[in-house]
mmCIF file of C-alpha atoms in Angstrom:
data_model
loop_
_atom_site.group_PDB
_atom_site.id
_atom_site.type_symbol
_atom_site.label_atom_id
_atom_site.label_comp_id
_atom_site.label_asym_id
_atom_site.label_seq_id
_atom_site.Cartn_x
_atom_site.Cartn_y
_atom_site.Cartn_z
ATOM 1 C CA UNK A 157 40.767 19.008 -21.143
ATOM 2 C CA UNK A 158 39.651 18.472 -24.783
ATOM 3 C CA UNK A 159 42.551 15.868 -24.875
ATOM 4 C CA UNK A 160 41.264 13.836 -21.890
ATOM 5 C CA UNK A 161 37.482 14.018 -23.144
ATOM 6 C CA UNK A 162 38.890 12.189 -26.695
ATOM 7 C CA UNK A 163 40.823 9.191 -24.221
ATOM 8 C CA UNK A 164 37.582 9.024 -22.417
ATOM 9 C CA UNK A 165 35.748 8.859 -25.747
ATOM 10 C CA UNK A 166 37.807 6.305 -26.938
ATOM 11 C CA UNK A 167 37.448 4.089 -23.791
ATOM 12 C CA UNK A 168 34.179 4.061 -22.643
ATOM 13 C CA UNK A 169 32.662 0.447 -22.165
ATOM 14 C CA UNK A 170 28.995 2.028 -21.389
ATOM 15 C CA UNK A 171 28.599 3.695 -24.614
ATOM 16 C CA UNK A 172 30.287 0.908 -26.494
ATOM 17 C CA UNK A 173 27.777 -1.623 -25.043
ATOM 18 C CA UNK A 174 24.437 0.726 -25.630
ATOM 19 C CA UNK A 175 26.151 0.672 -29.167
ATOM 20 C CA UNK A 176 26.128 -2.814 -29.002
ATOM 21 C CA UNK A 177 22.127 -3.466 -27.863
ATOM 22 C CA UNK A 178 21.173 -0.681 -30.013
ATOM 23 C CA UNK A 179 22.273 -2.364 -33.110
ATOM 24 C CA UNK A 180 20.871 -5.608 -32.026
ATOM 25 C CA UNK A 181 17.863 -3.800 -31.467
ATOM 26 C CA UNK A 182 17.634 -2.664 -34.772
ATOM 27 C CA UNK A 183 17.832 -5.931 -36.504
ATOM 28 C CA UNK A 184 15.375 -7.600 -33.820
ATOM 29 C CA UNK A 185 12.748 -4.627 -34.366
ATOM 30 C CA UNK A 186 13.376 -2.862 -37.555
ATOM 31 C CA UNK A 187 10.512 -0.611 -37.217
ATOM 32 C CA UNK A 188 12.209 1.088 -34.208
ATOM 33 C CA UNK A 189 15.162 1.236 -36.818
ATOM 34 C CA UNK A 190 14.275 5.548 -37.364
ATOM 35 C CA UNK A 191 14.017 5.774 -33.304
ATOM 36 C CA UNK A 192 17.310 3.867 -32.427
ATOM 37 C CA UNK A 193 19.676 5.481 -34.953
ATOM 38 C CA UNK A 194 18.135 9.018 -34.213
ATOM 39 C CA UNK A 195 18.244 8.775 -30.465
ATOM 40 C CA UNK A 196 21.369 6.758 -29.961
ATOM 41 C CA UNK A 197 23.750 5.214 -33.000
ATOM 42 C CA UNK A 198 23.657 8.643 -35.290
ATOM 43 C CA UNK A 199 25.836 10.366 -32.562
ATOM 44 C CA UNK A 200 29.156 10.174 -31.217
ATOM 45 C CA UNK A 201 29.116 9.535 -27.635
ATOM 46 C CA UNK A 202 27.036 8.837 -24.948
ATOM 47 C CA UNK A 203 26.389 12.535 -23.940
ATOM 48 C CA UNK A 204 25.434 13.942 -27.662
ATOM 49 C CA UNK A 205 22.630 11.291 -27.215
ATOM 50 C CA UNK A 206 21.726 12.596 -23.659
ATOM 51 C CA UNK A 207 21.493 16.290 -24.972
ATOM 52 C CA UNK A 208 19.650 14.508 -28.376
ATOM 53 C CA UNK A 209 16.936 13.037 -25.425
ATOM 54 C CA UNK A 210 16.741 15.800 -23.348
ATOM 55 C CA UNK A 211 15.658 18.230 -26.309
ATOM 56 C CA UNK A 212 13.356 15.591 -28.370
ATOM 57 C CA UNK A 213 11.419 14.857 -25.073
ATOM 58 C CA UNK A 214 11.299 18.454 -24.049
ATOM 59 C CA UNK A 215 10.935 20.358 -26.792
ATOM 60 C CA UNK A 216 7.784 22.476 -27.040
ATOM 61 C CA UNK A 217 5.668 24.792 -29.349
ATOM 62 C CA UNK A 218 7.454 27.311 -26.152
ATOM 63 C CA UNK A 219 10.919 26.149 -26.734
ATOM 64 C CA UNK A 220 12.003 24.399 -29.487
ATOM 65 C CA UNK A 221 14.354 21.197 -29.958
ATOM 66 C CA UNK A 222 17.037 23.285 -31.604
ATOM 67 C CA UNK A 223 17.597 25.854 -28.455
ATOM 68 C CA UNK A 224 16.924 22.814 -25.836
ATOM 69 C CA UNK A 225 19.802 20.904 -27.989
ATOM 70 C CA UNK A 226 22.460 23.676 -28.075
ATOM 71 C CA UNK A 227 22.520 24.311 -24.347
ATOM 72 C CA UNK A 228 22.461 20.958 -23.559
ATOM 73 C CA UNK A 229 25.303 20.118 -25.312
ATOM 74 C CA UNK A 230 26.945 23.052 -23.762
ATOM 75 C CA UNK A 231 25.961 21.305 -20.193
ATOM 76 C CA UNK A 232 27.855 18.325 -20.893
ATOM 77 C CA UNK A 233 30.825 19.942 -22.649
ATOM 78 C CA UNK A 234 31.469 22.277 -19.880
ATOM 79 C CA UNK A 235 31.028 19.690 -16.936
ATOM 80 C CA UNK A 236 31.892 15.866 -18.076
ATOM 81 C CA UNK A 237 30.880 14.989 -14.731
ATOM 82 C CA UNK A 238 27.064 15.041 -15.738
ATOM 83 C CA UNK A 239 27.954 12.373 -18.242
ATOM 84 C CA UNK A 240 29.885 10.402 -15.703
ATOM 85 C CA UNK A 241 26.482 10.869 -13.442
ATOM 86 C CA UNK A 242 24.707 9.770 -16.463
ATOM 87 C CA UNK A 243 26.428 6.882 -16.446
ATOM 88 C CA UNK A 244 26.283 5.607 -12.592
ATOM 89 C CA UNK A 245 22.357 6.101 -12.758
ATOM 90 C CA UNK A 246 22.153 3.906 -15.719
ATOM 91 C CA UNK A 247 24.212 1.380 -14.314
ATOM 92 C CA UNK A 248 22.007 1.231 -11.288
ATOM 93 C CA UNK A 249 19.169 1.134 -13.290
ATOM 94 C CA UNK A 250 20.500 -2.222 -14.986
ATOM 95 C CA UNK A 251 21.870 -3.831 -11.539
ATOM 96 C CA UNK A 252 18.692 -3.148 -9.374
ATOM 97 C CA UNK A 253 15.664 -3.052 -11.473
ATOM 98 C CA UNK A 254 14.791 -6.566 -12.742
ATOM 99 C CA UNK A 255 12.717 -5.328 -15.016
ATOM 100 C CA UNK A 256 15.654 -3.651 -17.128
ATOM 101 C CA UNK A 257 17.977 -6.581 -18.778
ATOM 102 C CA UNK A 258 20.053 -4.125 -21.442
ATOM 103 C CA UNK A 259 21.564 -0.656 -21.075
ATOM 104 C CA UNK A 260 19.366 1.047 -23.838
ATOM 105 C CA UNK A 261 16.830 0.162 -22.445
ATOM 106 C CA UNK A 262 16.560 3.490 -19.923
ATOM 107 C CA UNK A 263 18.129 5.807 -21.896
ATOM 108 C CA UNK A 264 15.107 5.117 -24.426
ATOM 109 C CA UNK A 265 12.005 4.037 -22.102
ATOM 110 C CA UNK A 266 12.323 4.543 -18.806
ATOM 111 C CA UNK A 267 11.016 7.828 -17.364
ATOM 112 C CA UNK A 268 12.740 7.610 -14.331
ATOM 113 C CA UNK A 269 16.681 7.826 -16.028
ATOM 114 C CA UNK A 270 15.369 10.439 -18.408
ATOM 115 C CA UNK A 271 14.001 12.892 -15.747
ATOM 116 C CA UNK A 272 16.899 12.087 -14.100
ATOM 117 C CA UNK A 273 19.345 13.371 -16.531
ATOM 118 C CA UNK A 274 17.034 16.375 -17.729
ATOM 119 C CA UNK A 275 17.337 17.670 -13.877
ATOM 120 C CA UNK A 276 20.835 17.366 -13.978
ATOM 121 C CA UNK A 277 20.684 19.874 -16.916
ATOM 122 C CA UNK A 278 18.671 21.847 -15.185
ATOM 123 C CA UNK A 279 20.864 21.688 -12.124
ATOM 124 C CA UNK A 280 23.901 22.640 -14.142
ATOM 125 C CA UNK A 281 21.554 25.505 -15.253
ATOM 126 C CA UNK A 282 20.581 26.866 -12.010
ATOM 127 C CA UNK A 283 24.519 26.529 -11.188
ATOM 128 C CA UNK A 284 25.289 28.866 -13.478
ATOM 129 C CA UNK A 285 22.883 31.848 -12.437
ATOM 130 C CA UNK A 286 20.590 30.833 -15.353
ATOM 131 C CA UNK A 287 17.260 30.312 -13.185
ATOM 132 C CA UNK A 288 14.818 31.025 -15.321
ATOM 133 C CA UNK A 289 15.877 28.436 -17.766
ATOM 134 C CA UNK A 290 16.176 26.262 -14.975
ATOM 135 C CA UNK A 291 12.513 26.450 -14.144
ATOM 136 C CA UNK A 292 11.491 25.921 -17.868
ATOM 137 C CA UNK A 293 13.257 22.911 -17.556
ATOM 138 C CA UNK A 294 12.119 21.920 -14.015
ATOM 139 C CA UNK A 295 8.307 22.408 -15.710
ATOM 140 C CA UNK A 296 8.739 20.553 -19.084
ATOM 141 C CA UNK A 297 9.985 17.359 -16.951
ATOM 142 C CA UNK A 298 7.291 17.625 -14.723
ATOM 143 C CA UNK A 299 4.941 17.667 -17.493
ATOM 144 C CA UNK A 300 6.428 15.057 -19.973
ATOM 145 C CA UNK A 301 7.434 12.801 -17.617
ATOM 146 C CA UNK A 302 5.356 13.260 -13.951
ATOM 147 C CA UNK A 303 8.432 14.047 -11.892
ATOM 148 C CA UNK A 304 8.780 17.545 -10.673
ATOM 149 C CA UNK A 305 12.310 18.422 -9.537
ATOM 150 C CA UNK A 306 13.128 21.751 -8.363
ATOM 151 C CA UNK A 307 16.440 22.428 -9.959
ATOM 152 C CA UNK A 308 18.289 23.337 -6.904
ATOM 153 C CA UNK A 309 18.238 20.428 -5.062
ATOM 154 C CA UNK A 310 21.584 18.369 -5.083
ATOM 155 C CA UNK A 311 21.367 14.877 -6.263
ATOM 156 C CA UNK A 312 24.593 12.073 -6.223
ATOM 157 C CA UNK A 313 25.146 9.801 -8.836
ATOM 158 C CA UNK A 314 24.350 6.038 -8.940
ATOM 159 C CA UNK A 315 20.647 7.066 -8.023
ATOM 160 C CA UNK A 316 17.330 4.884 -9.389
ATOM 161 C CA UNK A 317 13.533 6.531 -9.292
ATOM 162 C CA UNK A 318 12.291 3.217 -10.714
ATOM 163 C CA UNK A 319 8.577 4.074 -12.119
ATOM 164 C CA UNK A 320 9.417 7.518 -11.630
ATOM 165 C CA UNK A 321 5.716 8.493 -11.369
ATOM 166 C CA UNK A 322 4.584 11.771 -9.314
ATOM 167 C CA UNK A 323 8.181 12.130 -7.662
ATOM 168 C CA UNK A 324 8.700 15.536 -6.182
ATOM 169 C CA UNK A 325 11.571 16.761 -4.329
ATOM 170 C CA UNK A 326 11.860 19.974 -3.101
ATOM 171 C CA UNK A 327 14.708 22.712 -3.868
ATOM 172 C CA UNK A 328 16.689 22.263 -0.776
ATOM 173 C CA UNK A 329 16.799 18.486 -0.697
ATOM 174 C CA UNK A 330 19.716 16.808 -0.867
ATOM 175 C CA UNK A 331 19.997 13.068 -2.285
ATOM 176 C CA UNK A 332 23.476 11.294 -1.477
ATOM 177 C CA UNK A 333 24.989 8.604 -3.573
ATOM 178 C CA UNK A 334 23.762 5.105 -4.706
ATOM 179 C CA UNK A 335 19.742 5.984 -3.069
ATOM 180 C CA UNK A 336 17.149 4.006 -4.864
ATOM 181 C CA UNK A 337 13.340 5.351 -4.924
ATOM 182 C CA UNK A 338 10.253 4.190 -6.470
ATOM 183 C CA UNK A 339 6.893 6.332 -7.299
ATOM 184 C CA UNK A 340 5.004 8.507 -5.541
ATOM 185 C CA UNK A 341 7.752 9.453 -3.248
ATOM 186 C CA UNK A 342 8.146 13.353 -1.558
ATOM 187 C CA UNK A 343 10.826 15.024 -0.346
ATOM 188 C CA UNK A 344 9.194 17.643 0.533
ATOM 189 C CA UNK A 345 8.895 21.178 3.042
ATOM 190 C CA UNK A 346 6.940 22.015 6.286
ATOM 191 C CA UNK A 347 5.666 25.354 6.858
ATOM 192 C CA UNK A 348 6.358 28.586 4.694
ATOM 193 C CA UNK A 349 9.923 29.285 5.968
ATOM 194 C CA UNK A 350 12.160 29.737 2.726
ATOM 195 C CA UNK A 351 15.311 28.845 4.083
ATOM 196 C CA UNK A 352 16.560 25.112 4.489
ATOM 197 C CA UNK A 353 13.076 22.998 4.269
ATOM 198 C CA UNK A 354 13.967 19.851 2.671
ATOM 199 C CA UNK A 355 15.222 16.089 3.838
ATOM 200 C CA UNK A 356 19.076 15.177 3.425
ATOM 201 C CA UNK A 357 18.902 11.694 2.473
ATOM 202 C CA UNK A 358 22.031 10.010 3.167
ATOM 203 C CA UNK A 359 24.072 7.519 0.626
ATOM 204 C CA UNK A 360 22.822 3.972 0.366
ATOM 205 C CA UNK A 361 19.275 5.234 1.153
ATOM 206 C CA UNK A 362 16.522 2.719 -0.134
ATOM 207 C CA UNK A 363 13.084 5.219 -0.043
ATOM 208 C CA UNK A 364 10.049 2.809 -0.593
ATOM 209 C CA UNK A 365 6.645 3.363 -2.981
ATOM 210 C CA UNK A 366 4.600 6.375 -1.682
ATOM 211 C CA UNK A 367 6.606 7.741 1.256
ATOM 212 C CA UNK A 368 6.796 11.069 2.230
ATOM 213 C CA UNK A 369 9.756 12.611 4.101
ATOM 214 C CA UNK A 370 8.832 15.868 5.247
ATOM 215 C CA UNK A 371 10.886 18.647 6.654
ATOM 216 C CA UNK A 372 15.047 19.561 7.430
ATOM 217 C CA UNK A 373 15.454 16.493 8.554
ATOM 218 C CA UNK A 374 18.549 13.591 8.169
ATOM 219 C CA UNK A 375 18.223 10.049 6.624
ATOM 220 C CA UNK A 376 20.833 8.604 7.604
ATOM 221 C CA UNK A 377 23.451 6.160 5.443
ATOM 222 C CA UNK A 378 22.086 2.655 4.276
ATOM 223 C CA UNK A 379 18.784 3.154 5.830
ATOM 224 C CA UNK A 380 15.344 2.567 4.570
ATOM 225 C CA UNK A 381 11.973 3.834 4.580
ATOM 226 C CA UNK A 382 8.829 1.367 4.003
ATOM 227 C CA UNK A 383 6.424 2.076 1.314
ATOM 228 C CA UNK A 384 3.916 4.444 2.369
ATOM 229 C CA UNK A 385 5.440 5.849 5.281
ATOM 230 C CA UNK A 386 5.559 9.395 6.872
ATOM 231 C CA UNK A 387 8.780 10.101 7.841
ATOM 232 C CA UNK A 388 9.134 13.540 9.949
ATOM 233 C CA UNK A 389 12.371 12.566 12.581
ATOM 234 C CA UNK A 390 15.759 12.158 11.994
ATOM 235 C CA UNK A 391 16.330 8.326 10.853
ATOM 236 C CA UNK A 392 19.774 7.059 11.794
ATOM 237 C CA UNK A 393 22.084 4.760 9.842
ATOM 238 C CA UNK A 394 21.427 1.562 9.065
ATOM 239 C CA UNK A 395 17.293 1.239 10.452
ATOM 240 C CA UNK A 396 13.890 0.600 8.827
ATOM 241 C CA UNK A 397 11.364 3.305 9.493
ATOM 242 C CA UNK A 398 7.755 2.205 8.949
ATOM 243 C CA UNK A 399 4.567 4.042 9.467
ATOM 244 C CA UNK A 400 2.340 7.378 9.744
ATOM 245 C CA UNK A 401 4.172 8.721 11.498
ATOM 246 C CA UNK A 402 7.303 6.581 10.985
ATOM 247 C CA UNK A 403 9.342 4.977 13.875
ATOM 248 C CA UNK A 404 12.075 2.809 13.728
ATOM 249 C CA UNK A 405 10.870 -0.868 13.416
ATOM 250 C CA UNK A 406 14.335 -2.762 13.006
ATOM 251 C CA UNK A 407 17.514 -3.208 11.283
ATOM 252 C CA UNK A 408 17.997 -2.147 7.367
ATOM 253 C CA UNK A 409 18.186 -5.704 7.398
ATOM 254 C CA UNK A 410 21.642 -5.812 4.983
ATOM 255 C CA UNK A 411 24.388 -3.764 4.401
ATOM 256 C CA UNK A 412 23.220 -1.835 1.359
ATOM 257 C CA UNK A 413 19.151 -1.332 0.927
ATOM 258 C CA UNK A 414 19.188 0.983 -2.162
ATOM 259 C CA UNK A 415 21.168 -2.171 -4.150
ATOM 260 C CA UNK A 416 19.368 -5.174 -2.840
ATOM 261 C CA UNK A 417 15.937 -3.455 -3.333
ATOM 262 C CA UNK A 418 14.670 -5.749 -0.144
ATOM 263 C CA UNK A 419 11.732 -3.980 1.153
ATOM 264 C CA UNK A 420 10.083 -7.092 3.335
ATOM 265 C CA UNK A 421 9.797 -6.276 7.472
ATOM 266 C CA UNK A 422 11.003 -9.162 9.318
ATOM 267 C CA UNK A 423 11.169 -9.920 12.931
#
């Protein structure tokens, strides 16, 4: 294992190119000079930085940076695949948000990625019977960066929360691969049952600005839900939902929603 985590290492394009814009960065903007080689070009790979991130943004006069750090680090040693995760969500970051036009640019700014990858810590928390670490974690997110995560739920890689503001998604959601969701969106529980309450949002899911999807319910693959909505039926593949409640109002209108980012209604 320790031998395939140094070829890996060595041969890793994403880090290599956050390298890159980091140091070009630095000589653009050398008063973020302290910030940039802290956070990113002071470590050796890509997830030393993530558990770096995760404890500076987290850390509190509860729980310092130091204790934050070492399990993080433990996190990504034991399961590479959070780094791997790491990387699909920044990727998707960079293809689908126009506003992001370098790598570096989420792992340092964007609130969105960074809850992102502080959940999957959690996650690999709650995974290993370590709960009530897992809710510290699930609360410090919510509080430094408005997205409350309950550290159950199951999340793919590839995923975008672009704005990331007042996201909530409940502990037995599940979020397939390559979904893309903007602010303000729920995933979120009906009634006081405590068994399987949350939406299973299928892969290729674009979720638009303020919608709420409420209940053990299926969104299907490639689908997507209009900004604002009130989704509380099954959606199937490959439709737009729109409304309060939300029907089905047409197509998904291309092949894959959560890339293209189209969230126009046409006839």
């Amino acid at each position: 294992m320790a031998e395939k985590r140094a070829k890996i290492a060595a041969v890793d394009p994403v880090w290599t190119r956050i390298c890159d814009e980091a140091r070009k960065a630095v000589h653009d903007e050398p008063l973020l000079g302290g910030l940039i080689h802290s956070g990113l070009l002071h470590h050796a790979s890509f997830e030393r930085a993530l558990a770096y991130r995760f404890s500076l943004k987290l850390a509190s006069g509860e729980m310092s940076e130091q204790i934050l750090r070492e399990f993080a680090d433990e996190a990504y040693a034991d399961e590479p695949d959070l780094g791997q995760a790491a990387r699909a969500d920044l990727v998707a970051v960079h293809d689908r948000d126009p506003a992001c036009h370098r790598y570096v640019q989420p792992v340092l700014f964007f609130k969105g990625f960074q809850a992102l990858q502080a959940y999957r810590v959690g996650h690999w928390l709650w995974r290993k019977g370590r709960h009530d670490m897992a809710y510290f974690v699930q609360m410090r997110t919510s509080e430094a960066f408005g997205v409350d995560i309950h550290p159950a739920a199951r999340i793919g890689r590839g995923v975008m929360i672009d704005h990331a503001h007042s996201i909530v998604i409940g502990e037995t959601a599940v979020v397939g691969d390559n979904v893309s969701m903007l602010h303000s969106v729920t995933l979120g529980g009906t009634g006081k049952q405590e068994q399987d309450r949350h939406p299973k949002i299928g892969n290729g899911v674009l979720i638009g600005a303020g919608a709420k999807v409420l209940g053990n319910i299926r969104v299907g693959d490639n689908s997507r839900i209009a900004a604002g909505s009130v989704v509380l039926e099954d959606v199937p593949e490959c439709k737009t939902v729109a409304g309060v409640p939300a029907h089905i109002v047409g197509e998904a209108g291309c092949e894959h929603p959560a890339t293209e980012m189209d969230q126009l209604i046409r006839e």
